[in-house]
Amino acid sequence: RPASVATITPVVTAKVPAESRPPRPDNDQQVIDWWRSEEKPRGIGLGPDGRYARWFHGLISREDSEVMLTGQPLGAYLIRVSARIWGYTISFVDSDRYKHFLIDAVEGHYSVFGVEARAHPDLNTLIKFHENFPVSKTGVKLTKAIGEANNRSLQPLIA
């Protein structure tokens, strides 16, 4: 296997029950611990080929995501681990600006706050859905995943 290919590996960490977690993460380390214990074992962020998906990013800022989206077409997107909630943020190019919607990750289901009541079993399914149905009220659908195959922002999560 090439050295640049990141694949999921088992992690031994204690799973923190949702009811014992604070309502929001207090710091980046709590987010990393949550992702390693709950999301990584479920394969969240992996594409169908078992590698981390191009669109999946670690804890990057809103500003960094906008830099990555600069010059990209309508509907270009990335998903980053959120430091604000136990979940993710989908950042995308909309008709008038960049938008950043929170994706709630509750009890193994994923839904975009404020857009839909539909719960998806994983992020890949959520993306496929929004490639066919609008992700925003302006009617924008997801069109192009933004990222690189060996994404450095994932290192704190998978290290």
XYZ file of C-alpha atoms in Angstrom:
159
model
C 0.000 0.000 0.000
C 1.416 3.461 -0.873
C 2.522 5.554 2.110
C 0.202 8.406 1.101
C -2.948 6.320 1.524
C -4.727 6.870 4.838
C -6.931 4.006 5.930
C -8.897 3.337 9.075
C -7.102 1.498 11.851
C -8.546 0.286 15.145
C -8.244 2.662 18.070
C -8.548 1.669 21.695
C -10.251 4.534 23.492
C -13.070 4.591 25.969
C -16.390 5.526 24.432
C -17.961 8.430 26.290
C -21.730 8.057 26.519
C -23.521 11.015 24.931
C -25.414 11.710 28.148
C -22.132 12.194 30.053
C -20.616 14.584 27.505
C -21.011 18.324 27.836
C -23.636 19.722 25.416
C -20.807 21.216 23.353
C -17.098 20.433 23.126
C -14.944 22.531 25.450
C -11.770 22.203 23.383
C -10.209 20.596 20.319
C -8.891 17.613 22.282
C -12.429 16.675 23.353
C -13.472 16.785 19.694
C -10.525 14.612 18.663
C -11.279 12.104 21.453
C -14.967 12.017 20.459
C -14.118 11.435 16.798
C -11.582 8.700 17.573
C -13.879 6.818 19.952
C -17.229 7.185 18.190
C -16.833 8.193 14.562
C -13.606 6.578 13.413
C -14.702 3.031 14.358
C -17.845 3.567 12.259
C -15.737 4.524 9.232
C -17.026 8.094 9.102
C -15.070 10.093 6.541
C -14.087 7.053 4.501
C -15.049 6.743 0.882
C -16.276 3.533 -0.776
C -12.648 2.553 -1.455
C -11.798 2.530 2.279
C -9.623 5.643 2.066
C -10.439 8.997 3.609
C -12.675 10.864 1.199
C -11.380 13.929 -0.619
C -14.144 16.038 0.955
C -13.333 15.001 4.555
C -11.254 17.421 6.616
C -10.189 17.591 10.226
C -10.454 20.628 12.474
C -9.944 23.392 9.941
C -11.320 26.885 10.366
C -14.154 28.530 8.505
C -11.584 30.869 6.941
C -9.381 27.978 5.769
C -12.387 26.258 4.216
C -13.292 29.467 2.353
C -9.746 29.717 0.990
C -10.086 26.144 -0.295
C -13.456 26.986 -1.890
C -12.199 30.173 -3.576
C -12.568 29.949 -7.344
C -14.552 26.721 -7.166
C -17.871 26.205 -8.972
C -21.330 26.506 -7.493
C -22.001 23.541 -5.200
C -18.326 22.763 -4.509
C -18.067 21.496 -0.921
C -16.042 20.024 1.890
C -16.960 18.602 5.280
C -14.899 19.446 8.322
C -15.033 18.232 11.904
C -16.794 20.869 13.973
C -15.267 22.395 17.094
C -18.706 23.822 18.056
C -20.886 20.705 18.237
C -20.503 16.923 18.357
C -20.657 16.722 14.587
C -19.467 18.375 11.420
C -19.745 21.458 9.253
C -20.436 21.328 5.543
C -18.903 24.341 3.792
C -19.982 24.997 0.220
C -20.202 27.562 -2.565
C -23.734 28.949 -2.778
C -25.144 31.376 -5.319
C -24.218 34.501 -3.371
C -21.487 33.453 -0.897
C -19.888 30.599 1.008
C -22.193 28.833 3.421
C -21.379 26.748 6.469
C -24.095 24.456 7.842
C -23.728 22.317 10.933
C -24.288 18.578 10.568
C -25.593 17.009 13.734
C -24.179 13.556 14.522
C -26.650 12.028 16.971
C -27.102 8.337 17.698
C -25.418 7.295 14.475
C -27.489 9.568 12.231
C -26.449 12.711 10.381
C -28.638 15.660 9.422
C -28.003 19.220 8.302
C -29.298 21.750 10.844
C -32.022 23.996 9.515
C -32.327 22.384 6.088
C -33.913 19.009 6.555
C -35.446 16.709 9.075
C -33.995 13.748 7.166
C -31.492 11.652 9.090
C -28.837 9.846 7.062
C -26.919 6.764 8.260
C -23.533 8.295 7.325
C -21.917 11.295 5.669
C -21.573 9.549 2.291
C -25.342 9.066 2.159
C -25.932 12.689 3.197
C -23.668 13.862 0.358
C -25.322 11.590 -2.224
C -28.725 12.921 -1.150
C -27.612 16.544 -1.567
C -26.088 15.847 -4.960
C -29.697 15.258 -6.057
C -31.641 17.512 -3.689
C -30.736 21.076 -2.622
C -28.562 21.597 0.418
C -29.738 25.201 0.771
C -32.916 27.178 0.284
C -31.365 28.796 -2.805
C -31.587 25.422 -4.567
C -27.851 24.649 -4.661
C -26.894 20.972 -4.907
C -23.487 19.541 -4.031
C -21.361 19.212 -7.160
C -17.637 18.890 -6.508
C -15.705 17.539 -3.519
C -12.815 19.780 -2.489
C -9.689 18.433 -0.840
C -6.593 16.429 -1.445
C -5.952 12.704 -1.242
C -3.407 12.960 1.595
C -5.074 15.627 3.712
C -2.810 16.959 6.484
C -5.776 18.286 8.486
C -6.654 14.654 9.315
C -3.356 13.937 11.081
C -4.538 14.954 14.592
C -7.562 12.661 14.193
C -5.845 9.582 12.798
C -2.444 9.864 14.508
